[in-house]
Amino acid sequence: MSDRLLYIMDPMCSWCWGFAPVAEALVQQARASGFPLHLVMGGLRTGSGAALDPSTRRYILNHWQAVHEATGQPFRFDDALPDGFVYDTEPACRAVVTARSFDEDIAWALVKRIQEAFYRDGRDVTQASVLAELAEQAGLPRIEFAEAFDSAAQLTDTSADFAWVQDLGIAGFPTLLAERNGQLALLTNGYQSLDELSPLLGRWLERAVSA
């Protein structure tokens, strides 16, 4: 297994959105040293077909407010999470897994577009048509993406991501791991600033390059 940076996240995880600028900088830092990014989808809220009830909606929006205050990332609070919204992150995760099967860089670009669409613009990124539009913006032909997105292979691969994360015992996102020779090193489980994480990643990169 090649050395790489593994980012375990969910496109509809608010702390992952808060972490987005930090993640971008760390990915660039790793790539500059020749270490590629591998995205793994965590599956934050999957399988629920029930619309949000008012108390859960208030809880989530309060959580978003805390992320906004802590990180400065923009959120659209007006008319967010409208009546009838089903907060199922599986489709967004599957979209990233699908994009990853074409190109890891495009998958990373798609993550950013899903996050912006959901948190900043208030779009419903649980809808396949919206995800196909965003995938096209990220660089994938819409028809090819849509066909792959609906395939059994991508459903299986997405479930495999969720299972791998659960088997590791990772319950919180964002989580950043560094992998070398099949061994995993934890850089962070949860939000931390770039000032805290960049030196940690730098030391791991130095050891990996010199080994």
Short mmCIF file of C-alpha atoms in Angstrom, two decimals, residues 12-149:
data_model
loop_
_atom_site.label_atom_id
_atom_site.label_comp_id
_atom_site.label_asym_id
_atom_site.label_seq_id
_atom_site.Cartn_x
_atom_site.Cartn_y
_atom_site.Cartn_z
CA MET A 12 -22.95 16.69 5.21
CA CYS A 13 -21.01 16.82 8.49
CA SER A 14 -20.96 20.39 9.77
CA TRP A 15 -17.60 20.06 11.52
CA CYS A 16 -16.14 18.74 8.25
CA TRP A 17 -17.41 21.92 6.60
CA GLY A 18 -15.84 23.94 9.39
CA PHE A 19 -12.63 21.99 8.86
CA ALA A 20 -12.65 22.47 5.06
CA PRO A 21 -10.03 25.27 4.85
CA VAL A 22 -7.73 23.36 7.23
CA ALA A 23 -8.20 20.14 5.26
CA GLU A 24 -7.43 21.91 1.98
CA ALA A 25 -4.17 23.29 3.37
CA LEU A 26 -3.12 19.92 4.81
CA VAL A 27 -3.92 18.11 1.56
CA GLN A 28 -1.75 20.59 -0.32
CA GLN A 29 1.02 20.16 2.26
CA ALA A 30 0.95 16.39 1.85
CA ARG A 31 0.80 16.53 -1.94
CA ALA A 32 3.80 18.87 -2.03
CA SER A 33 5.79 16.06 -0.39
CA GLY A 34 4.45 13.48 -2.83
CA PHE A 35 1.75 11.99 -0.61
CA PRO A 36 -1.67 11.65 -2.28
CA LEU A 37 -5.07 12.06 -0.69
CA HIS A 38 -7.50 9.20 -0.24
CA LEU A 39 -11.05 10.11 0.77
CA VAL A 40 -13.07 7.73 2.92
CA MET A 41 -16.75 8.35 3.58
CA GLY A 42 -17.86 8.02 7.19
CA GLY A 43 -21.64 7.82 6.85
CA LEU A 44 -22.73 10.35 9.47
CA ARG A 45 -26.52 9.89 9.18
CA THR A 46 -27.59 7.09 6.88
CA GLY A 47 -30.64 4.96 6.34
CA SER A 48 -33.23 7.19 7.99
CA GLY A 49 -36.28 7.82 5.86
CA ALA A 50 -37.91 10.08 8.43
CA ALA A 51 -38.11 13.83 8.05
CA LEU A 52 -36.53 15.95 10.77
CA ASP A 53 -38.81 16.79 13.67
CA PRO A 54 -38.77 20.39 14.98
CA SER A 55 -36.66 19.65 18.06
CA THR A 56 -34.00 17.82 16.04
CA ARG A 57 -33.96 20.64 13.52
CA ARG A 58 -33.36 23.19 16.29
CA TYR A 59 -30.60 21.04 17.76
CA ILE A 60 -28.82 20.75 14.39
CA LEU A 61 -29.12 24.46 13.65
CA ASN A 62 -27.71 25.31 17.09
CA HIS A 63 -24.84 22.95 16.29
CA TRP A 64 -24.28 24.71 12.97
CA GLN A 65 -24.19 28.05 14.78
CA ALA A 66 -21.48 26.73 17.09
CA VAL A 67 -19.43 25.53 14.11
CA HIS A 68 -19.86 28.88 12.40
CA GLU A 69 -18.73 30.77 15.49
CA ALA A 70 -15.74 28.47 16.03
CA THR A 71 -14.50 28.36 12.43
CA GLY A 72 -15.96 31.33 10.57
CA GLN A 73 -17.29 29.12 7.79
CA PRO A 74 -20.47 30.49 6.17
CA PHE A 75 -23.84 28.86 6.83
CA ARG A 76 -27.23 29.70 5.39
CA PHE A 77 -29.57 29.64 8.37
CA ASP A 78 -32.63 31.24 6.74
CA ASP A 79 -34.97 28.45 5.56
CA ALA A 80 -32.32 25.81 6.26
CA LEU A 81 -33.50 22.22 6.73
CA PRO A 82 -37.08 22.91 5.54
CA ASP A 83 -40.15 20.93 6.58
CA GLY A 84 -40.00 17.42 5.19
CA PHE A 85 -36.22 17.36 4.81
CA VAL A 86 -34.73 13.89 5.32
CA TYR A 87 -31.19 14.27 6.65
CA ASP A 88 -29.71 11.18 4.98
CA THR A 89 -26.03 11.57 4.11
CA GLU A 90 -25.74 8.31 2.14
CA PRO A 91 -26.45 9.85 -1.29
CA ALA A 92 -23.81 12.57 -0.84
CA CYS A 93 -21.30 10.02 0.41
CA ARG A 94 -22.09 7.75 -2.54
CA ALA A 95 -21.60 10.66 -4.92
CA VAL A 96 -18.07 11.15 -3.58
CA VAL A 97 -17.33 7.42 -3.74
CA THR A 98 -18.61 7.41 -7.32
CA ALA A 99 -16.41 10.37 -8.24
CA ARG A 100 -13.48 8.68 -6.51
CA SER A 101 -13.88 5.68 -8.83
CA PHE A 102 -13.18 8.03 -11.73
CA ASP A 103 -10.53 10.29 -10.22
CA GLU A 104 -9.52 11.09 -6.63
CA ASP A 105 -8.88 14.75 -7.46
CA ILE A 106 -12.38 15.11 -8.90
CA ALA A 107 -13.80 13.47 -5.79
CA TRP A 108 -12.04 16.08 -3.67
CA ALA A 109 -13.42 18.84 -5.88
CA LEU A 110 -16.91 17.34 -5.55
CA VAL A 111 -16.66 17.29 -1.74
CA LYS A 112 -16.13 21.03 -1.75
CA ARG A 113 -19.04 21.63 -4.11
CA ILE A 114 -21.41 19.49 -2.04
CA GLN A 115 -20.39 21.27 1.16
CA GLU A 116 -20.82 24.71 -0.37
CA ALA A 117 -24.16 23.78 -1.93
CA PHE A 118 -25.55 22.39 1.32
CA TYR A 119 -24.20 24.71 4.00
CA ARG A 120 -23.63 27.97 2.16
CA ASP A 121 -26.35 27.84 -0.50
CA GLY A 122 -29.04 25.78 1.23
CA ARG A 123 -29.48 23.24 -1.56
CA ASP A 124 -30.83 19.72 -1.04
CA VAL A 125 -27.79 17.57 -1.71
CA THR A 126 -29.68 14.38 -0.90
CA GLN A 127 -31.19 14.60 -4.40
CA ALA A 128 -29.51 12.65 -7.20
CA SER A 129 -30.18 15.41 -9.74
CA VAL A 130 -28.40 18.00 -7.60
CA LEU A 131 -25.46 15.66 -7.03
CA ALA A 132 -25.18 14.98 -10.76
CA GLU A 133 -25.12 18.72 -11.44
CA LEU A 134 -22.39 19.24 -8.86
CA ALA A 135 -20.40 16.29 -10.22
CA GLU A 136 -20.53 17.84 -13.66
CA GLN A 137 -19.22 21.11 -12.22
CA ALA A 138 -16.39 19.13 -10.62
CA GLY A 139 -15.41 17.70 -13.98
CA LEU A 140 -17.40 14.50 -14.58
CA PRO A 141 -19.77 13.94 -17.51
CA ARG A 142 -23.25 14.04 -16.00
CA ILE A 143 -24.62 10.95 -17.74
CA GLU A 144 -21.61 8.80 -16.88
CA PHE A 145 -21.74 9.94 -13.27
CA ALA A 146 -25.49 9.33 -12.98
CA GLU A 147 -25.19 5.80 -14.38
CA ALA A 148 -22.35 4.94 -12.02
CA PHE A 149 -24.06 6.59 -9.05
#
